[in-house]
Amino acid sequence: MEGITPEALELVKEKINQIISESSDIDEREEELIRLRFGLDETGPIKIKDLSKKFNVPPRKMKKEIDAIEKKVFNKLKRTI
């Protein structure tokens, strides 16, 4: 991510992790997808194409699913900042 300091990126990752762990409306699959997509664990971000292969879902369907999860998480993130 260009223009973002490493400190700011870590803060965003921490907030997203907090939202995921405290949210009752994010299920285990959604949590795993968001962690993999944004590299919240030790690995780096994973592309939608690769996620679709991992979960055996067509790329368009995976993109739609990721978009819905992102919207949910980022709306909650906006409220915490």
Coordinates of C-alpha atoms in Angstrom, one line a residue:
M1 CA 0.0 0.0 0.0
E2 CA 1.6 3.2 -1.2
G3 CA 1.6 6.3 1.0
I4 CA 0.8 4.4 4.2
T5 CA 3.4 4.2 6.9
P6 CA 4.2 0.8 8.4
E7 CA 2.9 2.1 11.8
A8 CA -0.5 3.1 10.2
L9 CA -0.7 -0.2 8.5
E10 CA -0.1 -2.1 11.7
L11 CA -2.8 0.0 13.5
V12 CA -5.3 -0.8 10.8
K13 CA -4.4 -4.5 11.0
E14 CA -4.8 -4.4 14.8
K15 CA -8.2 -2.7 14.5
I16 CA -9.4 -5.2 11.9
N17 CA -8.2 -8.1 14.1
Q18 CA -10.1 -6.5 17.1
I19 CA -13.3 -6.2 15.0
I20 CA -13.1 -9.8 13.8
S21 CA -12.5 -11.2 17.3
E22 CA -15.3 -9.1 18.9
S23 CA -17.9 -9.3 16.2
S24 CA -20.7 -11.8 16.5
D25 CA -21.8 -11.4 12.9
I26 CA -18.6 -12.6 11.3
D27 CA -18.4 -16.4 11.1
E28 CA -15.3 -18.6 11.0
R29 CA -15.2 -18.8 7.2
E30 CA -15.5 -15.0 6.8
E31 CA -12.8 -14.5 9.4
E32 CA -10.5 -16.9 7.6
L33 CA -11.2 -15.2 4.2
I34 CA -10.5 -11.7 5.6
R35 CA -7.3 -12.8 7.4
L36 CA -6.0 -14.5 4.2
R37 CA -7.1 -11.7 1.9
F38 CA -5.3 -9.0 3.9
G39 CA -2.4 -11.0 5.3
L40 CA -3.4 -10.4 8.9
D41 CA -1.4 -13.4 10.1
E42 CA 2.2 -14.1 9.2
T43 CA 1.6 -14.5 5.5
G44 CA 1.2 -11.7 3.1
P45 CA -2.1 -10.8 1.3
I46 CA -3.6 -13.5 -0.9
K47 CA -5.1 -12.7 -4.3
I48 CA -8.8 -13.4 -4.9
K49 CA -7.8 -15.8 -7.7
D50 CA -5.8 -17.8 -5.2
L51 CA -8.5 -17.7 -2.6
S52 CA -11.0 -19.0 -5.1
K53 CA -8.7 -22.0 -5.8
K54 CA -8.2 -22.7 -2.1
F55 CA -11.9 -22.6 -1.3
N56 CA -12.9 -24.2 -4.6
V57 CA -15.2 -21.3 -5.6
P58 CA -15.3 -19.5 -8.9
P59 CA -13.3 -16.3 -8.8
R60 CA -16.4 -14.1 -9.5
K61 CA -18.3 -15.6 -6.6
M62 CA -15.2 -15.3 -4.3
K63 CA -14.9 -11.6 -5.3
K64 CA -18.5 -11.0 -4.4
E65 CA -18.1 -12.8 -1.1
I66 CA -14.9 -10.9 -0.2
D67 CA -16.6 -7.6 -1.2
A68 CA -19.5 -8.3 1.2
I69 CA -17.2 -9.2 4.0
E70 CA -14.9 -6.2 3.4
K71 CA -17.9 -3.9 3.5
K72 CA -19.1 -5.3 6.8
V73 CA -15.6 -5.0 8.4
F74 CA -14.7 -1.6 7.0
N75 CA -18.1 -0.1 8.1
K76 CA -17.2 -1.3 11.6
L77 CA -13.7 0.0 11.2
K78 CA -14.9 3.5 10.2
R79 CA -17.0 3.6 13.4
T80 CA -13.9 2.9 15.6
I81 CA -11.6 5.5 14.1

